[in-house]
Amino acid sequence: SKRKRKMNLAEEVRRGLEVFSGTTYFSDANFDALTKLVFEIVLRRESESSIYQIKVEPVILKQGYASLAGVVLEAAKIDADPLLLKGTLGENKLPTARSEKFTEAFASNKTALRVLLSNTTFNFAQVVDVKWRLDYYVRSSGMERIDKPVYYVVLKTIDNGQPKDIDFTCSLENMQELVYKLRDAVKQVENFIERTSD
């Protein structure tokens, strides 16, 4: 069965959204103006300093801006649908009209946000195979005796859909350290999976 998606908002974001629960800090007009600016700023069409054109106490304004920006980025990251976003905003005490306006603004900017995120995230090459051989150096080009094993390693990767080889040589000590670090990484991933599956 398909797992239900949920927006994971940081505690600071949740607390920050409280400033929008009524009209004490933000009138509807100021909320609408900030909503519009948040998308413009995240999409790099406006600078952050443009929020100060909204006449709200600066500390509250920054808190509100940071919270809405956090919601925008999390929603774009998980490709949230309107129902999920609207529900999350409602859970965080945003009035229905504000939740709907914000959700509409998100829907109209979602494609641009997803493109921006895909261009700014770390896309590491995926290792699909490893080939290696053990060579033994007897002499160097200077004719002195070396007598050392050297590993020649080729990592077969896929980077943005294109196959790519990454090759390197390393000593026995380097290879042992690499294997140790890989085992440690596997153990950490297994521990993380075990914790999250409970």
CSV table of C-alpha atoms in Angstrom, one decimal:
chain,number,residue,atom,x,y,z
A,1,SER,CA,0.0,0.0,0.0
A,2,LYS,CA,1.1,3.5,-0.7
A,3,ARG,CA,2.6,5.2,2.4
A,4,LYS,CA,0.9,8.4,3.5
A,5,ARG,CA,3.1,11.4,2.9
A,6,LYS,CA,3.5,14.0,5.6
A,7,MET,CA,5.2,17.4,5.6
A,8,ASN,CA,8.1,17.4,8.1
A,9,LEU,CA,8.2,21.0,9.3
A,10,ALA,CA,10.8,22.0,11.8
A,11,GLU,CA,9.6,23.1,15.2
A,12,GLU,CA,10.8,26.7,14.5
A,13,VAL,CA,8.6,26.8,11.3
A,14,ARG,CA,5.6,25.5,13.2
A,15,ARG,CA,6.0,28.1,16.0
A,16,GLY,CA,6.6,30.8,13.4
A,17,LEU,CA,3.3,30.0,11.6
A,18,GLU,CA,1.4,30.9,14.8
A,19,VAL,CA,1.8,34.6,13.9
A,20,PHE,CA,-0.7,34.0,11.0
A,21,SER,CA,-3.4,32.4,13.1
A,22,GLY,CA,-5.3,35.6,13.5
A,23,THR,CA,-5.0,39.3,12.6
A,24,THR,CA,-3.1,40.4,15.7
A,25,TYR,CA,0.2,40.5,13.8
A,26,PHE,CA,-0.7,40.2,10.1
A,27,SER,CA,-3.8,41.7,8.5
A,28,ASP,CA,-5.2,39.7,5.5
A,29,ALA,CA,-3.6,42.2,3.1
A,30,ASN,CA,-0.2,41.9,4.8
A,31,PHE,CA,-0.4,38.1,4.8
A,32,ASP,CA,-1.3,38.2,1.0
A,33,ALA,CA,1.6,40.6,0.3
A,34,LEU,CA,4.1,38.4,2.3
A,35,THR,CA,2.8,35.2,0.6
A,36,LYS,CA,3.5,36.8,-2.8
A,37,LEU,CA,6.9,38.0,-1.7
A,38,VAL,CA,8.0,34.6,-0.2
A,39,PHE,CA,7.5,32.9,-3.6
A,40,GLU,CA,9.3,35.7,-5.4
A,41,ILE,CA,12.2,35.6,-3.0
A,42,VAL,CA,12.5,31.8,-3.0
A,43,LEU,CA,12.4,31.8,-6.8
A,44,ARG,CA,15.2,34.5,-6.7
A,45,ARG,CA,13.1,37.2,-8.4
A,46,GLU,CA,13.3,39.5,-5.4
A,47,SER,CA,15.8,40.1,-2.6
A,48,GLU,CA,14.9,39.3,1.0
A,49,SER,CA,15.1,43.0,1.9
A,50,SER,CA,11.9,43.5,-0.1
A,51,ILE,CA,9.9,42.0,2.9
A,52,TYR,CA,10.4,45.3,4.8
A,53,GLN,CA,8.0,47.1,2.5
A,54,ILE,CA,5.3,45.3,4.6
A,55,LYS,CA,4.4,47.4,7.6
A,56,VAL,CA,4.7,44.7,10.4
A,57,GLU,CA,7.1,44.8,13.4
A,58,PRO,CA,10.4,43.6,11.9
A,59,VAL,CA,11.0,40.6,14.3
A,60,ILE,CA,7.5,39.3,13.7
A,61,LEU,CA,7.9,39.9,9.9
A,62,LYS,CA,11.2,37.9,9.8
A,63,GLN,CA,9.7,35.1,11.8
A,64,GLY,CA,6.6,34.9,9.5
A,65,TYR,CA,8.8,35.1,6.4
A,66,ALA,CA,11.2,32.4,7.5
A,67,SER,CA,8.2,30.1,8.4
A,68,LEU,CA,6.5,30.5,5.1
A,69,ALA,CA,9.7,30.0,3.2
A,70,GLY,CA,10.3,26.8,5.2
A,71,VAL,CA,6.8,25.6,4.2
A,72,VAL,CA,7.4,26.5,0.6
A,73,LEU,CA,10.7,24.6,0.4
A,74,GLU,CA,9.4,21.5,2.3
A,75,ALA,CA,6.3,21.3,0.2
A,76,ALA,CA,8.3,21.7,-3.0
A,77,LYS,CA,10.8,19.1,-1.8
A,78,ILE,CA,8.2,16.4,-1.2
A,79,ASP,CA,6.1,17.5,-4.2
A,80,ALA,CA,3.1,18.1,-1.9
A,81,ASP,CA,-0.4,18.1,-3.4
A,82,PRO,CA,-2.8,20.9,-2.5
A,83,LEU,CA,-4.8,18.8,0.0
A,84,LEU,CA,-1.6,17.9,2.0
A,85,LEU,CA,-0.4,21.5,2.0
A,86,LYS,CA,-3.8,22.9,3.0
A,87,GLY,CA,-4.2,20.3,5.7
A,88,THR,CA,-0.7,21.0,7.1
A,89,LEU,CA,-1.4,24.7,7.3
A,90,GLY,CA,-4.7,24.1,8.9
A,91,GLU,CA,-3.1,21.8,11.5
A,92,ASN,CA,-0.8,24.8,12.3
A,93,LYS,CA,-3.8,27.0,13.0
A,94,LEU,CA,-3.8,29.1,9.8
A,95,PRO,CA,-7.4,30.2,9.0
A,96,THR,CA,-9.0,28.5,6.0
A,97,ALA,CA,-8.9,31.5,3.8
A,98,ARG,CA,-5.2,32.0,4.3
A,99,SER,CA,-4.5,28.3,3.9
A,100,GLU,CA,-6.4,28.4,0.6
A,101,LYS,CA,-4.6,31.5,-0.7
A,102,PHE,CA,-1.2,30.1,0.2
A,103,THR,CA,-2.0,26.7,-1.4
A,104,GLU,CA,-3.1,28.5,-4.6
A,105,ALA,CA,0.1,30.5,-4.7
A,106,PHE,CA,2.1,27.3,-4.2
A,107,ALA,CA,0.2,25.5,-7.0
A,108,SER,CA,0.9,28.3,-9.4
A,109,ASN,CA,4.6,28.3,-8.5
A,110,LYS,CA,5.2,24.6,-7.9
A,111,THR,CA,6.8,23.8,-11.3
A,112,ALA,CA,9.3,26.6,-11.0
A,113,LEU,CA,10.1,25.7,-7.4
A,114,ARG,CA,10.7,22.0,-8.3
A,115,VAL,CA,13.0,23.1,-11.2
A,116,LEU,CA,14.9,25.4,-8.9
A,117,LEU,CA,15.3,22.6,-6.3
A,118,SER,CA,16.5,20.1,-8.8
A,119,ASN,CA,19.1,22.6,-10.0
A,120,THR,CA,20.3,23.4,-6.5
A,121,THR,CA,20.5,20.0,-4.8
A,122,PHE,CA,23.4,17.7,-4.6
A,123,ASN,CA,23.1,15.0,-7.3
A,124,PHE,CA,25.9,12.6,-6.6
A,125,ALA,CA,26.8,10.0,-9.1
A,126,GLN,CA,25.4,6.6,-8.3
A,127,VAL,CA,28.0,3.8,-8.0
A,128,VAL,CA,26.7,0.8,-10.0
A,129,ASP,CA,29.8,-1.4,-10.0
A,130,VAL,CA,33.4,-1.7,-8.7
A,131,LYS,CA,36.3,-3.3,-10.5
A,132,TRP,CA,39.7,-3.7,-9.0
A,133,ARG,CA,43.0,-5.4,-9.4
A,134,LEU,CA,46.1,-5.8,-7.3
A,135,ASP,CA,49.3,-4.8,-8.9
A,136,TYR,CA,52.7,-5.2,-7.4
A,137,TYR,CA,55.3,-2.5,-7.9
A,138,VAL,CA,58.8,-3.9,-7.9
A,139,ARG,CA,60.7,-0.9,-9.1
A,140,SER,CA,59.9,2.8,-9.8
A,141,SER,CA,61.1,4.8,-12.8
A,142,GLY,CA,64.1,5.8,-10.8
A,143,MET,CA,65.1,2.1,-10.6
A,144,GLU,CA,65.1,1.9,-6.9
A,145,ARG,CA,63.4,-1.1,-5.4
A,146,ILE,CA,59.8,-0.5,-4.0
A,147,ASP,CA,58.2,-4.0,-3.4
A,148,LYS,CA,54.7,-2.7,-2.6
A,149,PRO,CA,51.2,-3.8,-3.5
A,150,VAL,CA,49.1,-1.2,-5.2
A,151,TYR,CA,45.3,-1.5,-5.8
A,152,TYR,CA,43.9,-0.1,-9.1
A,153,VAL,CA,40.2,0.6,-8.5
A,154,VAL,CA,37.5,1.6,-11.0
A,155,LEU,CA,34.2,2.8,-9.8
A,156,LYS,CA,31.5,2.4,-12.5
A,157,THR,CA,29.0,5.2,-11.9
A,158,ILE,CA,25.9,6.8,-13.5
A,159,ASP,CA,25.9,10.6,-13.4
A,160,ASN,CA,22.8,12.4,-14.7
A,161,GLY,CA,22.0,9.3,-16.7
A,162,GLN,CA,25.4,9.0,-18.2
A,163,PRO,CA,27.9,6.2,-17.4
A,164,LYS,CA,31.2,7.5,-16.0
A,165,ASP,CA,34.3,5.7,-14.7
A,166,ILE,CA,36.2,7.0,-11.7
A,167,ASP,CA,39.6,5.3,-11.4
A,168,PHE,CA,42.3,5.6,-8.8
A,169,THR,CA,45.2,3.8,-7.2
A,170,CYS,CA,45.8,3.3,-3.6
A,171,SER,CA,48.1,1.5,-1.1
A,172,LEU,CA,47.1,-1.5,1.0
A,173,GLU,CA,46.6,0.9,4.0
A,174,ASN,CA,44.4,3.3,1.9
A,175,MET,CA,42.3,0.3,0.7
A,176,GLN,CA,41.8,-1.0,4.3
A,177,GLU,CA,40.7,2.5,5.4
A,178,LEU,CA,38.3,2.8,2.4
A,179,VAL,CA,36.8,-0.6,3.3
A,180,TYR,CA,36.5,0.4,7.0
A,181,LYS,CA,34.7,3.6,6.1
A,182,LEU,CA,32.3,1.9,3.7
A,183,ARG,CA,31.4,-0.7,6.4
A,184,ASP,CA,30.9,2.1,8.9
A,185,ALA,CA,28.6,3.9,6.4
A,186,VAL,CA,26.6,0.7,5.8
A,187,LYS,CA,26.2,0.2,9.5
A,188,GLN,CA,25.0,3.8,10.0
A,189,VAL,CA,22.4,3.4,7.2
A,190,GLU,CA,21.2,0.1,8.7
A,191,ASN,CA,20.9,1.8,12.1
A,192,PHE,CA,19.0,4.7,10.6
A,193,ILE,CA,16.6,2.4,8.8
A,194,GLU,CA,16.0,0.3,11.9
A,195,ARG,CA,15.2,3.5,13.9
A,196,THR,CA,12.8,4.9,11.3
A,197,SER,CA,11.0,1.6,10.8
A,198,ASP,CA,9.9,1.4,14.4
